[in-house]
Amino acid sequence: MTSELARLTGFLYEQGLLKRYRRTGWHIVGVGNPESIADHSFRTAVIATVLAAMEDADPERAALLGLLHDTQETRLTDIPYVAKRYLAAAANQDVTADQTRGLPEAVAKVVRGAVDEYEERESTEALCARDADKLECLIQALEYRAQGHQNVQPWIDSSLAALQTSSAKALADEALQEGCLEWLDRVMNGERA
């Protein structure tokens, strides 16, 4: 019988796949080497932290939800939206339950709880994490557009339409106005906060 530590180690190796799996929807607009799922999840967690602070919610909890929101993609991969209409994917909670089966109960409880909360969309932290997922996609689309990929408007539009919190909407409006390297110009010109 496999020990809990062996299963936990396997879980950690499995999560490493997110560093190698790419966000596949960007291939449609010609991005040859899009960001990894782990890249996306990292910035989603940072954005969730920011949004939760702005929405007077728990930034640490929102960050955890953002960090773990796509962990199921180790088994499902990143299925582009155009393909989802033809597939019947398992619920993320079901995949997470399989992934965490046999892990130490304290670990399984944290991971399952975060995924459940994210998917249930009831807490302010979950709304912030979900908005962070969409805002990250919008920002990534703007960066890809700045790199010359001009067909990203559908990603921008769908991300904007999905935002729920006032903080996410305000940040999206600002991101649409500010170029993705204007922050660097300010730093290089000696501007201080």
Short mmCIF file of N, CA and C in Angstrom, two decimals:
data_model
loop_
_atom_site.label_atom_id
_atom_site.label_comp_id
_atom_site.label_asym_id
_atom_site.label_seq_id
_atom_site.Cartn_x
_atom_site.Cartn_y
_atom_site.Cartn_z
N MET A 1 0.84 -1.19 0.00
CA MET A 1 0.00 0.00 0.00
C MET A 1 0.89 1.25 0.00
N THR A 2 0.52 2.21 -0.82
CA THR A 2 1.30 3.44 -0.94
C THR A 2 1.09 4.31 0.30
N SER A 3 2.18 4.84 0.81
CA SER A 3 2.09 5.67 2.02
C SER A 3 1.57 7.07 1.67
N GLU A 4 1.09 7.76 2.71
CA GLU A 4 0.62 9.13 2.51
C GLU A 4 1.72 10.02 1.98
N LEU A 5 2.94 9.85 2.49
CA LEU A 5 4.04 10.70 2.03
C LEU A 5 4.39 10.43 0.57
N ALA A 6 4.30 9.17 0.16
CA ALA A 6 4.55 8.85 -1.25
C ALA A 6 3.48 9.49 -2.13
N ARG A 7 2.22 9.42 -1.69
CA ARG A 7 1.13 10.05 -2.45
C ARG A 7 1.31 11.56 -2.48
N LEU A 8 1.71 12.14 -1.36
CA LEU A 8 1.92 13.58 -1.30
C LEU A 8 3.06 14.00 -2.22
N THR A 9 4.13 13.24 -2.22
CA THR A 9 5.25 13.53 -3.11
C THR A 9 4.79 13.44 -4.57
N GLY A 10 4.00 12.43 -4.88
CA GLY A 10 3.45 12.31 -6.22
C GLY A 10 2.58 13.49 -6.60
N PHE A 11 1.79 13.97 -5.65
CA PHE A 11 0.95 15.15 -5.87
C PHE A 11 1.81 16.37 -6.22
N LEU A 12 2.92 16.52 -5.51
CA LEU A 12 3.82 17.66 -5.77
C LEU A 12 4.47 17.54 -7.15
N TYR A 13 4.89 16.33 -7.51
CA TYR A 13 5.42 16.13 -8.87
C TYR A 13 4.34 16.43 -9.91
N GLU A 14 3.13 15.95 -9.64
CA GLU A 14 2.03 16.19 -10.59
C GLU A 14 1.79 17.68 -10.78
N GLN A 15 1.83 18.45 -9.71
CA GLN A 15 1.60 19.90 -9.84
C GLN A 15 2.70 20.56 -10.66
N GLY A 16 3.87 19.96 -10.71
CA GLY A 16 4.94 20.48 -11.56
C GLY A 16 4.59 20.48 -13.04
N LEU A 17 3.64 19.64 -13.43
CA LEU A 17 3.20 19.64 -14.83
C LEU A 17 2.66 20.99 -15.24
N LEU A 18 2.10 21.74 -14.30
CA LEU A 18 1.53 23.05 -14.62
C LEU A 18 2.60 24.02 -15.11
N LYS A 19 3.85 23.77 -14.78
CA LYS A 19 4.95 24.60 -15.29
C LYS A 19 5.24 24.29 -16.75
N ARG A 20 4.89 23.07 -17.19
CA ARG A 20 5.17 22.66 -18.57
C ARG A 20 3.98 22.78 -19.49
N TYR A 21 2.78 22.65 -18.96
CA TYR A 21 1.57 22.74 -19.79
C TYR A 21 1.30 24.21 -20.14
N ARG A 22 1.02 24.46 -21.38
CA ARG A 22 0.78 25.81 -21.87
C ARG A 22 -0.70 26.13 -21.91
N ARG A 23 -1.01 27.41 -21.84
CA ARG A 23 -2.38 27.88 -21.99
C ARG A 23 -2.69 27.84 -23.49
N THR A 24 -3.45 26.87 -23.90
CA THR A 24 -3.57 26.52 -25.32
C THR A 24 -4.44 27.47 -26.14
N GLY A 25 -5.37 28.16 -25.53
CA GLY A 25 -6.25 29.04 -26.29
C GLY A 25 -5.51 30.12 -27.06
N TRP A 26 -4.34 30.50 -26.58
CA TRP A 26 -3.57 31.56 -27.24
C TRP A 26 -3.02 31.11 -28.60
N HIS A 27 -2.94 29.82 -28.83
CA HIS A 27 -2.48 29.35 -30.14
C HIS A 27 -3.41 29.83 -31.25
N ILE A 28 -4.68 30.01 -30.93
CA ILE A 28 -5.66 30.45 -31.92
C ILE A 28 -5.28 31.80 -32.51
N VAL A 29 -4.70 32.67 -31.70
CA VAL A 29 -4.31 34.00 -32.18
C VAL A 29 -2.84 34.07 -32.59
N GLY A 30 -2.20 32.93 -32.66
CA GLY A 30 -0.84 32.88 -33.18
C GLY A 30 0.27 33.00 -32.17
N VAL A 31 -0.04 32.93 -30.89
CA VAL A 31 1.02 32.97 -29.88
C VAL A 31 1.68 31.59 -29.88
N GLY A 32 2.90 31.52 -30.35
CA GLY A 32 3.59 30.24 -30.50
C GLY A 32 4.02 29.59 -29.20
N ASN A 33 4.37 30.40 -28.23
CA ASN A 33 4.84 29.87 -26.96
C ASN A 33 4.15 30.62 -25.82
N PRO A 34 2.86 30.32 -25.60
CA PRO A 34 2.12 31.05 -24.57
C PRO A 34 2.59 30.70 -23.17
N GLU A 35 2.15 31.49 -22.22
CA GLU A 35 2.53 31.26 -20.84
C GLU A 35 2.02 29.90 -20.37
N SER A 36 2.67 29.39 -19.34
CA SER A 36 2.25 28.11 -18.77
C SER A 36 1.05 28.33 -17.85
N ILE A 37 0.41 27.24 -17.50
CA ILE A 37 -0.69 27.31 -16.54
C ILE A 37 -0.16 27.82 -15.19
N ALA A 38 1.04 27.41 -14.82
CA ALA A 38 1.64 27.88 -13.56
C ALA A 38 1.91 29.38 -13.62
N ASP A 39 2.38 29.88 -14.78
CA ASP A 39 2.58 31.32 -14.93
C ASP A 39 1.26 32.06 -14.70
N HIS A 40 0.22 31.56 -15.33
CA HIS A 40 -1.11 32.16 -15.20
C HIS A 40 -1.58 32.11 -13.74
N SER A 41 -1.42 30.97 -13.09
CA SER A 41 -1.89 30.82 -11.71
C SER A 41 -1.13 31.73 -10.75
N PHE A 42 0.16 31.91 -10.99
CA PHE A 42 0.95 32.79 -10.11
C PHE A 42 0.40 34.21 -10.17
N ARG A 43 0.25 34.76 -11.39
CA ARG A 43 -0.22 36.14 -11.47
C ARG A 43 -1.68 36.24 -11.01
N THR A 44 -2.47 35.21 -11.24
CA THR A 44 -3.84 35.19 -10.72
C THR A 44 -3.83 35.32 -9.20
N ALA A 45 -2.93 34.60 -8.53
CA ALA A 45 -2.84 34.68 -7.07
C ALA A 45 -2.43 36.08 -6.61
N VAL A 46 -1.50 36.70 -7.33
CA VAL A 46 -1.09 38.07 -6.97
C VAL A 46 -2.26 39.03 -7.16
N ILE A 47 -2.96 38.91 -8.28
CA ILE A 47 -4.10 39.80 -8.54
C ILE A 47 -5.20 39.54 -7.52
N ALA A 48 -5.44 38.29 -7.15
CA ALA A 48 -6.46 37.98 -6.14
C ALA A 48 -6.11 38.64 -4.81
N THR A 49 -4.83 38.66 -4.47
CA THR A 49 -4.38 39.33 -3.25
C THR A 49 -4.74 40.80 -3.29
N VAL A 50 -4.42 41.43 -4.41
CA VAL A 50 -4.68 42.87 -4.58
C VAL A 50 -6.19 43.15 -4.52
N LEU A 51 -6.96 42.37 -5.26
CA LEU A 51 -8.41 42.60 -5.29
C LEU A 51 -9.03 42.40 -3.91
N ALA A 52 -8.60 41.36 -3.20
CA ALA A 52 -9.16 41.12 -1.87
C ALA A 52 -8.84 42.27 -0.92
N ALA A 53 -7.63 42.79 -1.00
CA ALA A 53 -7.28 43.94 -0.16
C ALA A 53 -8.16 45.14 -0.51
N MET A 54 -8.40 45.35 -1.80
CA MET A 54 -9.25 46.47 -2.23
C MET A 54 -10.72 46.26 -1.86
N GLU A 55 -11.15 45.01 -1.79
CA GLU A 55 -12.55 44.68 -1.48
C GLU A 55 -12.77 44.40 0.00
N ASP A 56 -11.76 44.66 0.84
CA ASP A 56 -11.84 44.44 2.28
C ASP A 56 -12.15 42.98 2.61
N ALA A 57 -11.51 42.08 1.88
CA ALA A 57 -11.63 40.64 2.12
C ALA A 57 -10.28 40.11 2.58
N ASP A 58 -10.15 38.81 2.74
CA ASP A 58 -8.92 38.18 3.22
C ASP A 58 -7.97 37.94 2.04
N PRO A 59 -6.92 38.75 1.92
CA PRO A 59 -6.01 38.60 0.78
C PRO A 59 -5.32 37.23 0.73
N GLU A 60 -4.95 36.69 1.89
CA GLU A 60 -4.27 35.39 1.90
C GLU A 60 -5.18 34.29 1.38
N ARG A 61 -6.44 34.31 1.78
CA ARG A 61 -7.39 33.29 1.32
C ARG A 61 -7.64 33.44 -0.18
N ALA A 62 -7.83 34.65 -0.64
CA ALA A 62 -8.05 34.89 -2.06
C ALA A 62 -6.84 34.44 -2.87
N ALA A 63 -5.64 34.69 -2.35
CA ALA A 63 -4.42 34.26 -3.05
C ALA A 63 -4.37 32.74 -3.17
N LEU A 64 -4.73 32.05 -2.09
CA LEU A 64 -4.73 30.58 -2.11
C LEU A 64 -5.73 30.06 -3.15
N LEU A 65 -6.91 30.65 -3.19
CA LEU A 65 -7.91 30.23 -4.17
C LEU A 65 -7.40 30.47 -5.60
N GLY A 66 -6.79 31.61 -5.81
CA GLY A 66 -6.23 31.91 -7.13
C GLY A 66 -5.10 30.98 -7.51
N LEU A 67 -4.27 30.64 -6.54
CA LEU A 67 -3.15 29.76 -6.81
C LEU A 67 -3.59 28.36 -7.18
N LEU A 68 -4.64 27.87 -6.53
CA LEU A 68 -5.08 26.48 -6.72
C LEU A 68 -6.22 26.32 -7.73
N HIS A 69 -6.68 27.39 -8.33
CA HIS A 69 -7.90 27.32 -9.15
C HIS A 69 -7.77 26.44 -10.40
N ASP A 70 -6.58 26.26 -10.92
CA ASP A 70 -6.40 25.44 -12.13
C ASP A 70 -5.58 24.18 -11.89
N THR A 71 -5.46 23.73 -10.65
CA THR A 71 -4.63 22.55 -10.37
C THR A 71 -5.16 21.30 -11.05
N GLN A 72 -6.42 21.27 -11.39
CA GLN A 72 -7.01 20.10 -12.07
C GLN A 72 -6.45 19.93 -13.48
N GLU A 73 -5.86 20.98 -14.01
CA GLU A 73 -5.37 20.93 -15.39
C GLU A 73 -4.14 20.04 -15.54
N THR A 74 -3.62 19.52 -14.43
CA THR A 74 -2.58 18.49 -14.56
C THR A 74 -3.17 17.25 -15.20
N ARG A 75 -4.47 17.04 -15.00
CA ARG A 75 -5.15 15.86 -15.54
C ARG A 75 -6.04 16.19 -16.74
N LEU A 76 -6.56 17.39 -16.77
CA LEU A 76 -7.46 17.77 -17.86
C LEU A 76 -6.74 18.53 -18.97
N THR A 77 -5.59 19.08 -18.67
CA THR A 77 -4.84 20.04 -19.48
C THR A 77 -5.67 21.31 -19.64
N ASP A 78 -5.16 22.26 -20.37
CA ASP A 78 -5.86 23.52 -20.61
C ASP A 78 -6.68 23.36 -21.89
N ILE A 79 -7.96 23.13 -21.73
CA ILE A 79 -8.84 22.92 -22.87
C ILE A 79 -9.35 24.29 -23.33
N PRO A 80 -9.08 24.68 -24.57
CA PRO A 80 -9.57 25.98 -25.02
C PRO A 80 -11.10 26.01 -25.05
N TYR A 81 -11.67 27.19 -24.88
CA TYR A 81 -13.12 27.32 -24.81
C TYR A 81 -13.81 26.78 -26.05
N VAL A 82 -13.19 26.94 -27.21
CA VAL A 82 -13.81 26.45 -28.43
C VAL A 82 -14.00 24.93 -28.39
N ALA A 83 -13.13 24.22 -27.68
CA ALA A 83 -13.22 22.76 -27.58
C ALA A 83 -14.22 22.31 -26.51
N LYS A 84 -14.42 23.14 -25.50
CA LYS A 84 -15.27 22.74 -24.37
C LYS A 84 -16.70 22.45 -24.80
N ARG A 85 -17.13 23.04 -25.88
CA ARG A 85 -18.51 22.80 -26.33
C ARG A 85 -18.69 21.37 -26.81
N TYR A 86 -17.59 20.69 -27.14
CA TYR A 86 -17.65 19.32 -27.66
C TYR A 86 -17.29 18.27 -26.62
N LEU A 87 -16.90 18.70 -25.44
CA LEU A 87 -16.42 17.78 -24.41
C LEU A 87 -17.28 17.88 -23.15
N ALA A 88 -17.40 16.80 -22.47
CA ALA A 88 -18.07 16.78 -21.18
C ALA A 88 -16.99 16.57 -20.11
N ALA A 89 -16.46 17.66 -19.61
CA ALA A 89 -15.38 17.58 -18.63
C ALA A 89 -15.93 17.28 -17.25
N ALA A 90 -15.12 16.63 -16.45
CA ALA A 90 -15.47 16.37 -15.05
C ALA A 90 -15.47 17.69 -14.29
N ALA A 91 -16.25 17.74 -13.24
CA ALA A 91 -16.25 18.92 -12.38
C ALA A 91 -14.88 19.06 -11.71
N ASN A 92 -14.43 20.29 -11.56
CA ASN A 92 -13.12 20.52 -10.94
C ASN A 92 -13.04 19.92 -9.55
N GLN A 93 -14.14 19.95 -8.79
CA GLN A 93 -14.13 19.36 -7.45
C GLN A 93 -13.90 17.85 -7.52
N ASP A 94 -14.45 17.19 -8.54
CA ASP A 94 -14.26 15.74 -8.68
C ASP A 94 -12.80 15.42 -9.01
N VAL A 95 -12.20 16.20 -9.89
CA VAL A 95 -10.79 15.98 -10.24
C VAL A 95 -9.92 16.21 -9.01
N THR A 96 -10.20 17.28 -8.27
CA THR A 96 -9.43 17.59 -7.06
C THR A 96 -9.57 16.48 -6.03
N ALA A 97 -10.77 15.92 -5.90
CA ALA A 97 -10.98 14.81 -4.96
C ALA A 97 -10.11 13.62 -5.35
N ASP A 98 -10.03 13.33 -6.64
CA ASP A 98 -9.15 12.24 -7.10
C ASP A 98 -7.68 12.57 -6.85
N GLN A 99 -7.29 13.79 -7.13
CA GLN A 99 -5.90 14.19 -6.94
C GLN A 99 -5.46 14.10 -5.48
N THR A 100 -6.36 14.39 -4.58
CA THR A 100 -6.00 14.47 -3.16
C THR A 100 -6.34 13.21 -2.37
N ARG A 101 -6.92 12.22 -3.04
CA ARG A 101 -7.26 10.96 -2.36
C ARG A 101 -5.96 10.31 -1.86
N GLY A 102 -5.96 9.94 -0.60
CA GLY A 102 -4.81 9.28 -0.01
C GLY A 102 -3.74 10.21 0.52
N LEU A 103 -3.93 11.53 0.36
CA LEU A 103 -2.98 12.48 0.92
C LEU A 103 -3.26 12.64 2.41
N PRO A 104 -2.31 13.16 3.17
CA PRO A 104 -2.61 13.47 4.56
C PRO A 104 -3.88 14.33 4.64
N GLU A 105 -4.76 14.00 5.55
CA GLU A 105 -6.08 14.64 5.60
C GLU A 105 -5.97 16.16 5.72
N ALA A 106 -5.01 16.66 6.49
CA ALA A 106 -4.87 18.10 6.65
C ALA A 106 -4.58 18.78 5.30
N VAL A 107 -3.75 18.15 4.49
CA VAL A 107 -3.41 18.70 3.17
C VAL A 107 -4.62 18.61 2.24
N ALA A 108 -5.23 17.44 2.18
CA ALA A 108 -6.39 17.24 1.31
C ALA A 108 -7.50 18.23 1.65
N LYS A 109 -7.72 18.45 2.93
CA LYS A 109 -8.78 19.36 3.36
C LYS A 109 -8.52 20.79 2.88
N VAL A 110 -7.28 21.24 2.94
CA VAL A 110 -6.94 22.60 2.49
C VAL A 110 -7.16 22.73 0.99
N VAL A 111 -6.64 21.78 0.22
CA VAL A 111 -6.74 21.86 -1.23
C VAL A 111 -8.20 21.74 -1.67
N ARG A 112 -8.90 20.73 -1.18
CA ARG A 112 -10.31 20.56 -1.55
C ARG A 112 -11.15 21.77 -1.12
N GLY A 113 -10.89 22.27 0.08
CA GLY A 113 -11.65 23.42 0.56
C GLY A 113 -11.45 24.64 -0.32
N ALA A 114 -10.23 24.87 -0.76
CA ALA A 114 -9.95 26.02 -1.62
C ALA A 114 -10.66 25.88 -2.96
N VAL A 115 -10.57 24.69 -3.55
CA VAL A 115 -11.22 24.47 -4.85
C VAL A 115 -12.74 24.55 -4.71
N ASP A 116 -13.28 23.96 -3.65
CA ASP A 116 -14.73 24.03 -3.43
C ASP A 116 -15.18 25.49 -3.30
N GLU A 117 -14.47 26.25 -2.50
CA GLU A 117 -14.84 27.65 -2.29
C GLU A 117 -14.77 28.44 -3.59
N TYR A 118 -13.72 28.22 -4.36
CA TYR A 118 -13.57 28.90 -5.64
C TYR A 118 -14.75 28.56 -6.57
N GLU A 119 -15.07 27.29 -6.67
CA GLU A 119 -16.12 26.85 -7.58
C GLU A 119 -17.52 27.26 -7.12
N GLU A 120 -17.73 27.37 -5.81
CA GLU A 120 -19.05 27.74 -5.29
C GLU A 120 -19.36 29.23 -5.47
N ARG A 121 -18.34 30.06 -5.60
CA ARG A 121 -18.50 31.49 -5.91
C ARG A 121 -19.34 32.26 -4.90
N GLU A 122 -19.25 31.87 -3.65
CA GLU A 122 -20.11 32.52 -2.64
C GLU A 122 -19.37 33.52 -1.76
N SER A 123 -18.12 33.27 -1.47
CA SER A 123 -17.38 34.18 -0.59
C SER A 123 -16.80 35.34 -1.41
N THR A 124 -16.54 36.44 -0.71
CA THR A 124 -15.89 37.58 -1.37
C THR A 124 -14.52 37.16 -1.89
N GLU A 125 -13.82 36.32 -1.14
CA GLU A 125 -12.50 35.85 -1.58
C GLU A 125 -12.60 35.06 -2.88
N ALA A 126 -13.65 34.24 -3.00
CA ALA A 126 -13.84 33.47 -4.24
C ALA A 126 -14.15 34.40 -5.40
N LEU A 127 -14.97 35.42 -5.16
CA LEU A 127 -15.27 36.39 -6.23
C LEU A 127 -14.00 37.13 -6.64
N CYS A 128 -13.17 37.47 -5.68
CA CYS A 128 -11.90 38.14 -6.00
C CYS A 128 -10.98 37.22 -6.80
N ALA A 129 -10.91 35.95 -6.41
CA ALA A 129 -10.06 35.00 -7.12
C ALA A 129 -10.58 34.76 -8.53
N ARG A 130 -11.88 34.67 -8.69
CA ARG A 130 -12.47 34.46 -10.02
C ARG A 130 -12.24 35.70 -10.89
N ASP A 131 -12.42 36.88 -10.31
CA ASP A 131 -12.13 38.10 -11.05
C ASP A 131 -10.65 38.18 -11.40
N ALA A 132 -9.81 37.73 -10.50
CA ALA A 132 -8.36 37.73 -10.76
C ALA A 132 -8.03 36.84 -11.95
N ASP A 133 -8.68 35.70 -12.05
CA ASP A 133 -8.49 34.81 -13.19
C ASP A 133 -8.81 35.53 -14.50
N LYS A 134 -9.92 36.23 -14.53
CA LYS A 134 -10.33 36.96 -15.74
C LYS A 134 -9.45 38.17 -15.99
N LEU A 135 -9.09 38.88 -14.93
CA LEU A 135 -8.24 40.06 -15.09
C LEU A 135 -6.85 39.66 -15.56
N GLU A 136 -6.36 38.54 -15.08
CA GLU A 136 -5.06 38.05 -15.55
C GLU A 136 -5.13 37.75 -17.04
N CYS A 137 -6.20 37.14 -17.49
CA CYS A 137 -6.37 36.84 -18.91
C CYS A 137 -6.41 38.13 -19.73
N LEU A 138 -7.12 39.13 -19.23
CA LEU A 138 -7.19 40.41 -19.92
C LEU A 138 -5.81 41.05 -20.03
N ILE A 139 -5.08 41.08 -18.93
CA ILE A 139 -3.75 41.68 -18.94
C ILE A 139 -2.82 40.90 -19.88
N GLN A 140 -2.93 39.58 -19.85
CA GLN A 140 -2.10 38.77 -20.75
C GLN A 140 -2.45 39.08 -22.21
N ALA A 141 -3.73 39.24 -22.51
CA ALA A 141 -4.14 39.58 -23.87
C ALA A 141 -3.56 40.92 -24.29
N LEU A 142 -3.56 41.88 -23.38
CA LEU A 142 -2.98 43.18 -23.70
C LEU A 142 -1.48 43.07 -23.95
N GLU A 143 -0.81 42.24 -23.17
CA GLU A 143 0.63 42.03 -23.39
C GLU A 143 0.88 41.35 -24.73
N TYR A 144 0.08 40.35 -25.06
CA TYR A 144 0.25 39.69 -26.36
C TYR A 144 -0.05 40.65 -27.50
N ARG A 145 -1.05 41.52 -27.32
CA ARG A 145 -1.34 42.50 -28.36
C ARG A 145 -0.15 43.45 -28.55
N ALA A 146 0.47 43.84 -27.45
CA ALA A 146 1.65 44.72 -27.54
C ALA A 146 2.81 44.02 -28.25
N GLN A 147 2.82 42.69 -28.22
CA GLN A 147 3.86 41.92 -28.91
C GLN A 147 3.51 41.67 -30.37
N GLY A 148 2.36 42.19 -30.82
CA GLY A 148 2.00 42.08 -32.22
C GLY A 148 0.88 41.11 -32.54
N HIS A 149 0.31 40.47 -31.56
CA HIS A 149 -0.81 39.55 -31.78
C HIS A 149 -2.11 40.37 -31.73
N GLN A 150 -2.65 40.66 -32.88
CA GLN A 150 -3.75 41.61 -32.98
C GLN A 150 -5.15 41.02 -32.78
N ASN A 151 -5.30 39.73 -32.77
CA ASN A 151 -6.64 39.12 -32.71
C ASN A 151 -7.07 38.73 -31.30
N VAL A 152 -6.66 39.48 -30.30
CA VAL A 152 -6.95 39.13 -28.91
C VAL A 152 -8.20 39.80 -28.35
N GLN A 153 -8.87 40.62 -29.14
CA GLN A 153 -10.03 41.36 -28.63
C GLN A 153 -11.11 40.47 -28.03
N PRO A 154 -11.39 39.28 -28.60
CA PRO A 154 -12.40 38.43 -27.95
C PRO A 154 -12.04 38.04 -26.52
N TRP A 155 -10.75 37.84 -26.23
CA TRP A 155 -10.31 37.51 -24.87
C TRP A 155 -10.50 38.73 -23.96
N ILE A 156 -10.20 39.91 -24.48
CA ILE A 156 -10.38 41.14 -23.70
C ILE A 156 -11.86 41.33 -23.39
N ASP A 157 -12.70 41.22 -24.41
CA ASP A 157 -14.13 41.44 -24.24
C ASP A 157 -14.76 40.44 -23.27
N SER A 158 -14.43 39.16 -23.42
CA SER A 158 -15.03 38.15 -22.54
C SER A 158 -14.53 38.30 -21.11
N SER A 159 -13.28 38.68 -20.95
CA SER A 159 -12.74 38.90 -19.60
C SER A 159 -13.44 40.08 -18.93
N LEU A 160 -13.59 41.18 -19.67
CA LEU A 160 -14.28 42.35 -19.12
C LEU A 160 -15.71 42.03 -18.72
N ALA A 161 -16.40 41.30 -19.57
CA ALA A 161 -17.80 40.98 -19.30
C ALA A 161 -17.97 40.10 -18.07
N ALA A 162 -16.97 39.33 -17.72
CA ALA A 162 -17.09 38.39 -16.60
C ALA A 162 -16.75 39.02 -15.25
N LEU A 163 -16.14 40.19 -15.22
CA LEU A 163 -15.72 40.81 -13.96
C LEU A 163 -16.93 41.21 -13.13
N GLN A 164 -16.83 40.97 -11.81
CA GLN A 164 -17.95 41.26 -10.91
C GLN A 164 -17.65 42.33 -9.88
N THR A 165 -16.44 42.37 -9.36
CA THR A 165 -16.14 43.33 -8.29
C THR A 165 -15.81 44.70 -8.88
N SER A 166 -16.13 45.72 -8.12
CA SER A 166 -15.83 47.08 -8.59
C SER A 166 -14.32 47.29 -8.71
N SER A 167 -13.56 46.66 -7.83
CA SER A 167 -12.10 46.81 -7.89
C SER A 167 -11.53 46.20 -9.16
N ALA A 168 -12.01 45.04 -9.54
CA ALA A 168 -11.53 44.39 -10.77
C ALA A 168 -11.90 45.22 -11.99
N LYS A 169 -13.11 45.75 -12.00
CA LYS A 169 -13.54 46.58 -13.13
C LYS A 169 -12.68 47.83 -13.24
N ALA A 170 -12.37 48.45 -12.11
CA ALA A 170 -11.53 49.65 -12.11
C ALA A 170 -10.12 49.32 -12.60
N LEU A 171 -9.56 48.21 -12.13
CA LEU A 171 -8.22 47.83 -12.59
C LEU A 171 -8.21 47.48 -14.07
N ALA A 172 -9.27 46.83 -14.54
CA ALA A 172 -9.36 46.51 -15.97
C ALA A 172 -9.41 47.78 -16.80
N ASP A 173 -10.20 48.75 -16.37
CA ASP A 173 -10.27 50.02 -17.09
C ASP A 173 -8.89 50.69 -17.15
N GLU A 174 -8.18 50.64 -16.05
CA GLU A 174 -6.84 51.24 -16.01
C GLU A 174 -5.87 50.48 -16.91
N ALA A 175 -5.94 49.15 -16.88
CA ALA A 175 -5.06 48.35 -17.73
C ALA A 175 -5.30 48.63 -19.20
N LEU A 176 -6.55 48.88 -19.56
CA LEU A 176 -6.88 49.20 -20.96
C LEU A 176 -6.33 50.57 -21.37
N GLN A 177 -6.16 51.46 -20.41
CA GLN A 177 -5.65 52.81 -20.69
C GLN A 177 -4.13 52.88 -20.68
N GLU A 178 -3.52 52.08 -19.82
CA GLU A 178 -2.06 52.17 -19.61
C GLU A 178 -1.35 51.08 -20.40
N GLY A 179 -0.31 51.46 -21.07
CA GLY A 179 0.50 50.47 -21.78
C GLY A 179 1.19 49.53 -20.81
N CYS A 180 1.51 48.33 -21.29
CA CYS A 180 2.05 47.32 -20.38
C CYS A 180 3.49 47.60 -19.93
N LEU A 181 4.14 48.60 -20.49
CA LEU A 181 5.48 48.95 -20.01
C LEU A 181 5.58 50.38 -19.48
N GLU A 182 4.45 51.04 -19.31
CA GLU A 182 4.49 52.40 -18.76
C GLU A 182 5.07 52.42 -17.35
N TRP A 183 4.84 51.34 -16.58
CA TRP A 183 5.40 51.27 -15.23
C TRP A 183 6.92 51.36 -15.29
N LEU A 184 7.52 50.73 -16.31
CA LEU A 184 8.97 50.73 -16.45
C LEU A 184 9.48 52.13 -16.79
N ASP A 185 8.77 52.82 -17.66
CA ASP A 185 9.15 54.20 -17.98
C ASP A 185 9.16 55.06 -16.73
N ARG A 186 8.14 54.89 -15.88
CA ARG A 186 8.08 55.67 -14.64
C ARG A 186 9.27 55.36 -13.74
N VAL A 187 9.60 54.07 -13.61
CA VAL A 187 10.74 53.68 -12.77
C VAL A 187 12.05 54.23 -13.34
N MET A 188 12.22 54.11 -14.62
CA MET A 188 13.46 54.57 -15.26
C MET A 188 13.61 56.09 -15.19
N ASN A 189 12.50 56.79 -15.10
CA ASN A 189 12.53 58.26 -14.99
C ASN A 189 12.58 58.72 -13.56
N GLY A 190 12.76 57.77 -12.64
CA GLY A 190 12.97 58.12 -11.25
C GLY A 190 11.72 58.43 -10.45
N GLU A 191 10.55 58.12 -11.01
CA GLU A 191 9.32 58.38 -10.27
C GLU A 191 9.25 57.44 -9.07
N ARG A 192 8.87 57.99 -7.95
CA ARG A 192 8.71 57.21 -6.73
C ARG A 192 7.24 57.23 -6.34
N ALA A 193 6.85 56.15 -5.68
CA ALA A 193 5.44 56.05 -5.25
C ALA A 193 5.11 57.06 -4.19
#
